């Protein structure tokens, strides 16, 4: 029987289900949807005006939580129990965050290496997933309040460089908030949709999305063709944003505050007050030339030229990231068609000017930079709701994915910057006779030796039927889905034995770690190549020794004593060379062993062939 949905609050017929788009930001979060009547994306505004929900949570001694604007005042007077920048904790361990502990005024709990970090507030501990779910829940409640209908499905955005663990954590946070997360979308992809770029399937575009927020900076190069969005490269810095400019202003003012400085430094409430005044000054100077205020019997002043000078080094860092992103994408600045401005910090006139002169063209800032990502998420949600069938979104993976092969080598199956979703399969085999198990270890990174990369997970393919080495055909498949979550499967094709796992790494990489791994990959390319060649030479030598030993054992009656002694000597020489780790000598001794064994191996083969022919009647 068909059901007729009725809104129980208003008593009216319920419109078709609305899927919301959520920008879960480090500083602020927003929720948006495509209006069923106007078909335009709109952000939801509480009381008709405020769309941003500060990503801040206050928890009191009884465990009561306040989220967003209500939590904001506690940032100044209850810093230990007011949690901000939760997004930086997503998918991270305590170890990942060790270098940044001073950044957080609340308490991070030291957990085991491979487990997610926790936050201690009074006697309770919270995971970043739980904390993010509080923010998502607040957004969901707001949306339900405004729309007067239940909201249960969402698209949530994440930075393009977020790894598996961080994406999975975001998904889990959504589920915990009672939201079915239909898609995790990259923020720059969402932003370009909001700018209306790519909505026409005929669009051919090459964009730079410059996203300068409160605590993070990202640059993404996107190409759009035939309605397909493709991230060509991403770069950025997760500890660089408008907050750093506020800090530079605070430092500048501090110099003029004499003895009062030490008192401010000691009192976290005073220092956070000063930081908020600095932010206020910065915002004001986006529209005015001069700022001045009296605080604690001191006069604080700042003008737009001074602000630009203080922000200059911070801005330069963002431009350096842009240079690297262009290099990675292998494109020339002149081929870009649009520069899109995203994030609150792009409101500053000198930021726009600097970025425009770097890219040598005017920037597009026509969309509210705070709302662009949420609006784009809403458009994606609308596509998923089946209202816009022409669009497809493709992104790239920032690091290579592969498995460990003999000698601890990294065999890349999905190279970095591959478009996702992507599925790659490759065949491998056993190296021992009768080998029944095969360990499949999955790694992420750019180095040739797996020990220098990051292990994502591993499993055992069991029950391979006994076969000589090299005969089983084990097909390993890596599937990276549209959310950037990895599935690995292995199947022995002759017997059908199979096993598969969804890689749910408990933890991910910090994005600086991603950068470091990329850099390490570039820096060590030559050294890695040499190491790979050595490992390959050793692997070949080992198998040559095994084969020769087996051959001698089997055919000892057909060999003379000199042949056996010479072969054993050549094996001993090769083993010695392996121990010394010299590739040239290993290859030389492998060849010598081959030269010694070749004549008698051929002789014995001929005998075998002759015998088998004699046995046959023609
Ligand atoms: P987002 O992370 O995109 O929400 O951006 C927040 C950052 O944008 C904070 O550092 C704000 O101080 C900054 N911001 C917001 N509005 C302005 C403005 N009018 N002028 C300068 N910075 C701003």
PDB file of N, CA and C in Angstrom, residues 364-407:
ATOM      1  N   UNK A 364      37.761  34.808  -8.471  1.00  0.00           N
ATOM      2  CA  UNK A 364      36.301  34.754  -8.366  1.00  0.00           C
ATOM      3  C   UNK A 364      35.927  34.660  -6.895  1.00  0.00           C
ATOM      4  N   UNK A 365      35.283  35.727  -6.399  1.00  0.00           N
ATOM      5  CA  UNK A 365      34.885  35.737  -4.989  1.00  0.00           C
ATOM      6  C   UNK A 365      33.396  36.040  -4.866  1.00  0.00           C
ATOM      7  N   UNK A 366      32.635  35.622  -5.883  1.00  0.00           N
ATOM      8  CA  UNK A 366      31.226  36.007  -5.921  1.00  0.00           C
ATOM      9  C   UNK A 366      30.343  35.236  -4.940  1.00  0.00           C
ATOM     10  N   UNK A 367      30.859  34.124  -4.411  1.00  0.00           N
ATOM     11  CA  UNK A 367      30.053  33.360  -3.447  1.00  0.00           C
ATOM     12  C   UNK A 367      30.577  33.652  -2.045  1.00  0.00           C
ATOM     13  N   UNK A 368      29.668  33.736  -1.090  1.00  0.00           N
ATOM     14  CA  UNK A 368      30.078  33.921   0.300  1.00  0.00           C
ATOM     15  C   UNK A 368      31.121  32.841   0.652  1.00  0.00           C
ATOM     16  N   UNK A 369      32.368  33.262   0.975  1.00  0.00           N
ATOM     17  CA  UNK A 369      33.442  32.261   1.134  1.00  0.00           C
ATOM     18  C   UNK A 369      33.209  31.288   2.286  1.00  0.00           C
ATOM     19  N   UNK A 370      32.352  31.686   3.251  1.00  0.00           N
ATOM     20  CA  UNK A 370      32.049  30.772   4.361  1.00  0.00           C
ATOM     21  C   UNK A 370      31.078  29.683   3.925  1.00  0.00           C
ATOM     22  N   UNK A 371      30.259  30.024   2.940  1.00  0.00           N
ATOM     23  CA  UNK A 371      29.153  29.129   2.612  1.00  0.00           C
ATOM     24  C   UNK A 371      29.413  28.220   1.421  1.00  0.00           C
ATOM     25  N   UNK A 372      30.440  28.552   0.635  1.00  0.00           N
ATOM     26  CA  UNK A 372      30.646  27.861  -0.643  1.00  0.00           C
ATOM     27  C   UNK A 372      30.652  26.333  -0.504  1.00  0.00           C
ATOM     28  N   UNK A 373      31.387  25.826   0.481  1.00  0.00           N
ATOM     29  CA  UNK A 373      31.535  24.368   0.612  1.00  0.00           C
ATOM     30  C   UNK A 373      30.202  23.710   0.974  1.00  0.00           C
ATOM     31  N   UNK A 374      29.471  24.312   1.921  1.00  0.00           N
ATOM     32  CA  UNK A 374      28.176  23.732   2.324  1.00  0.00           C
ATOM     33  C   UNK A 374      27.183  23.771   1.161  1.00  0.00           C
ATOM     34  N   UNK A 375      27.195  24.875   0.409  1.00  0.00           N
ATOM     35  CA  UNK A 375      26.270  24.988  -0.732  1.00  0.00           C
ATOM     36  C   UNK A 375      26.576  23.900  -1.762  1.00  0.00           C
ATOM     37  N   UNK A 376      27.874  23.680  -1.996  1.00  0.00           N
ATOM     38  CA  UNK A 376      28.286  22.639  -2.941  1.00  0.00           C
ATOM     39  C   UNK A 376      27.885  21.252  -2.456  1.00  0.00           C
ATOM     40  N   UNK A 377      28.007  21.043  -1.131  1.00  0.00           N
ATOM     41  CA  UNK A 377      27.614  19.747  -0.561  1.00  0.00           C
ATOM     42  C   UNK A 377      26.121  19.534  -0.795  1.00  0.00           C
ATOM     43  N   UNK A 378      25.353  20.625  -0.681  1.00  0.00           N
ATOM     44  CA  UNK A 378      23.906  20.521  -0.907  1.00  0.00           C
ATOM     45  C   UNK A 378      23.626  20.160  -2.366  1.00  0.00           C
ATOM     46  N   UNK A 379      24.413  20.733  -3.274  1.00  0.00           N
ATOM     47  CA  UNK A 379      24.223  20.419  -4.698  1.00  0.00           C
ATOM     48  C   UNK A 379      24.535  18.939  -4.938  1.00  0.00           C
ATOM     49  N   UNK A 380      25.620  18.463  -4.317  1.00  0.00           N
ATOM     50  CA  UNK A 380      25.965  17.040  -4.452  1.00  0.00           C
ATOM     51  C   UNK A 380      24.850  16.159  -3.863  1.00  0.00           C
ATOM     52  N   UNK A 381      24.292  16.613  -2.739  1.00  0.00           N
ATOM     53  CA  UNK A 381      23.204  15.852  -2.111  1.00  0.00           C
ATOM     54  C   UNK A 381      22.021  15.769  -3.080  1.00  0.00           C
ATOM     55  N   UNK A 382      21.795  16.876  -3.759  1.00  0.00           N
ATOM     56  CA  UNK A 382      20.685  16.930  -4.709  1.00  0.00           C
ATOM     57  C   UNK A 382      20.938  15.984  -5.891  1.00  0.00           C
ATOM     58  N   UNK A 383      22.211  15.901  -6.299  1.00  0.00           N
ATOM     59  CA  UNK A 383      22.566  14.968  -7.383  1.00  0.00           C
ATOM     60  C   UNK A 383      22.271  13.543  -6.916  1.00  0.00           C
ATOM     61  N   UNK A 384      22.673  13.248  -5.670  1.00  0.00           N
ATOM     62  CA  UNK A 384      22.462  11.899  -5.137  1.00  0.00           C
ATOM     63  C   UNK A 384      20.980  11.599  -4.940  1.00  0.00           C
ATOM     64  N   UNK A 385      20.199  12.642  -4.711  1.00  0.00           N
ATOM     65  CA  UNK A 385      18.755  12.436  -4.539  1.00  0.00           C
ATOM     66  C   UNK A 385      18.104  12.142  -5.890  1.00  0.00           C
ATOM     67  N   UNK A 386      18.939  12.198  -6.937  1.00  0.00           N
ATOM     68  CA  UNK A 386      18.432  11.846  -8.269  1.00  0.00           C
ATOM     69  C   UNK A 386      17.861  13.028  -9.020  1.00  0.00           C
ATOM     70  N   UNK A 387      18.157  14.245  -8.517  1.00  0.00           N
ATOM     71  CA  UNK A 387      17.583  15.422  -9.172  1.00  0.00           C
ATOM     72  C   UNK A 387      18.479  16.018 -10.248  1.00  0.00           C
ATOM     73  N   UNK A 388      19.671  15.502 -10.388  1.00  0.00           N
ATOM     74  CA  UNK A 388      20.582  16.039 -11.401  1.00  0.00           C
ATOM     75  C   UNK A 388      21.478  14.904 -11.882  1.00  0.00           C
ATOM     76  N   UNK A 389      20.995  14.236 -12.917  1.00  0.00           N
ATOM     77  CA  UNK A 389      21.625  12.969 -13.278  1.00  0.00           C
ATOM     78  C   UNK A 389      22.875  13.093 -14.159  1.00  0.00           C
ATOM     79  N   UNK A 390      23.165  14.323 -14.626  1.00  0.00           N
ATOM     80  CA  UNK A 390      24.251  14.451 -15.600  1.00  0.00           C
ATOM     81  C   UNK A 390      25.634  14.475 -14.973  1.00  0.00           C
ATOM     82  N   UNK A 391      25.687  14.589 -13.657  1.00  0.00           N
ATOM     83  CA  UNK A 391      26.989  14.845 -13.040  1.00  0.00           C
ATOM     84  C   UNK A 391      27.626  13.645 -12.375  1.00  0.00           C
ATOM     85  N   UNK A 392      28.903  13.642 -12.434  1.00  0.00           N
ATOM     86  CA  UNK A 392      29.695  12.581 -11.822  1.00  0.00           C
ATOM     87  C   UNK A 392      30.893  13.283 -11.185  1.00  0.00           C
ATOM     88  N   UNK A 393      31.307  12.815 -10.043  1.00  0.00           N
ATOM     89  CA  UNK A 393      32.462  13.466  -9.423  1.00  0.00           C
ATOM     90  C   UNK A 393      33.619  12.498  -9.283  1.00  0.00           C
ATOM     91  N   UNK A 394      34.766  12.913  -9.727  1.00  0.00           N
ATOM     92  CA  UNK A 394      35.957  12.073  -9.589  1.00  0.00           C
ATOM     93  C   UNK A 394      37.019  12.819  -8.808  1.00  0.00           C
ATOM     94  N   UNK A 395      37.674  12.133  -7.890  1.00  0.00           N
ATOM     95  CA  UNK A 395      38.754  12.754  -7.136  1.00  0.00           C
ATOM     96  C   UNK A 395      40.024  11.933  -7.273  1.00  0.00           C
ATOM     97  N   UNK A 396      41.086  12.361  -6.603  1.00  0.00           N
ATOM     98  CA  UNK A 396      42.333  11.586  -6.678  1.00  0.00           C
ATOM     99  C   UNK A 396      42.816  11.168  -5.299  1.00  0.00           C
ATOM    100  N   UNK A 397      43.654  10.125  -5.280  1.00  0.00           N
ATOM    101  CA  UNK A 397      44.245   9.691  -4.018  1.00  0.00           C
ATOM    102  C   UNK A 397      45.606  10.362  -3.849  1.00  0.00           C
ATOM    103  N   UNK A 398      45.888  10.930  -2.655  1.00  0.00           N
ATOM    104  CA  UNK A 398      47.108  11.716  -2.504  1.00  0.00           C
ATOM    105  C   UNK A 398      48.395  10.889  -2.373  1.00  0.00           C
ATOM    106  N   UNK A 399      48.283   9.619  -1.923  1.00  0.00           N
ATOM    107  CA  UNK A 399      49.481   8.781  -1.772  1.00  0.00           C
ATOM    108  C   UNK A 399      49.257   7.450  -2.489  1.00  0.00           C
ATOM    109  N   UNK A 400      50.356   6.833  -2.937  1.00  0.00           N
ATOM    110  CA  UNK A 400      50.237   5.546  -3.623  1.00  0.00           C
ATOM    111  C   UNK A 400      49.810   4.451  -2.642  1.00  0.00           C
ATOM    112  N   UNK A 401      49.092   3.460  -3.181  1.00  0.00           N
ATOM    113  CA  UNK A 401      48.666   2.323  -2.373  1.00  0.00           C
ATOM    114  C   UNK A 401      49.214   1.064  -3.015  1.00  0.00           C
ATOM    115  N   UNK A 402      49.719   0.164  -2.201  1.00  0.00           N
ATOM    116  CA  UNK A 402      50.280  -1.050  -2.774  1.00  0.00           C
ATOM    117  C   UNK A 402      50.430  -2.129  -1.734  1.00  0.00           C
ATOM    118  N   UNK A 403      51.064  -3.233  -2.130  1.00  0.00           N
ATOM    119  CA  UNK A 403      51.251  -4.329  -1.184  1.00  0.00           C
ATOM    120  C   UNK A 403      52.731  -4.698  -1.098  1.00  0.00           C
ATOM    121  N   UNK A 404      53.046  -5.435  -0.037  1.00  0.00           N
ATOM    122  CA  UNK A 404      54.437  -5.842   0.178  1.00  0.00           C
ATOM    123  C   UNK A 404      54.730  -7.084  -0.650  1.00  0.00           C
ATOM    124  N   UNK A 405      55.863  -7.073  -1.372  1.00  0.00           N
ATOM    125  CA  UNK A 405      56.284  -8.283  -2.084  1.00  0.00           C
ATOM    126  C   UNK A 405      57.623  -8.747  -1.514  1.00  0.00           C
ATOM    127  N   UNK A 406      58.131  -9.864  -2.061  1.00  0.00           N
ATOM    128  CA  UNK A 406      59.372 -10.476  -1.556  1.00  0.00           C
ATOM    129  C   UNK A 406      60.458  -9.442  -1.288  1.00  0.00           C
ATOM    130  N   UNK A 407      61.123  -9.600  -0.169  1.00  0.00           N
ATOM    131  CA  UNK A 407      62.239  -8.732   0.157  1.00  0.00           C
ATOM    132  C   UNK A 407      61.789  -7.396   0.731  1.00  0.00           C
TER     133      UNK A 407
END
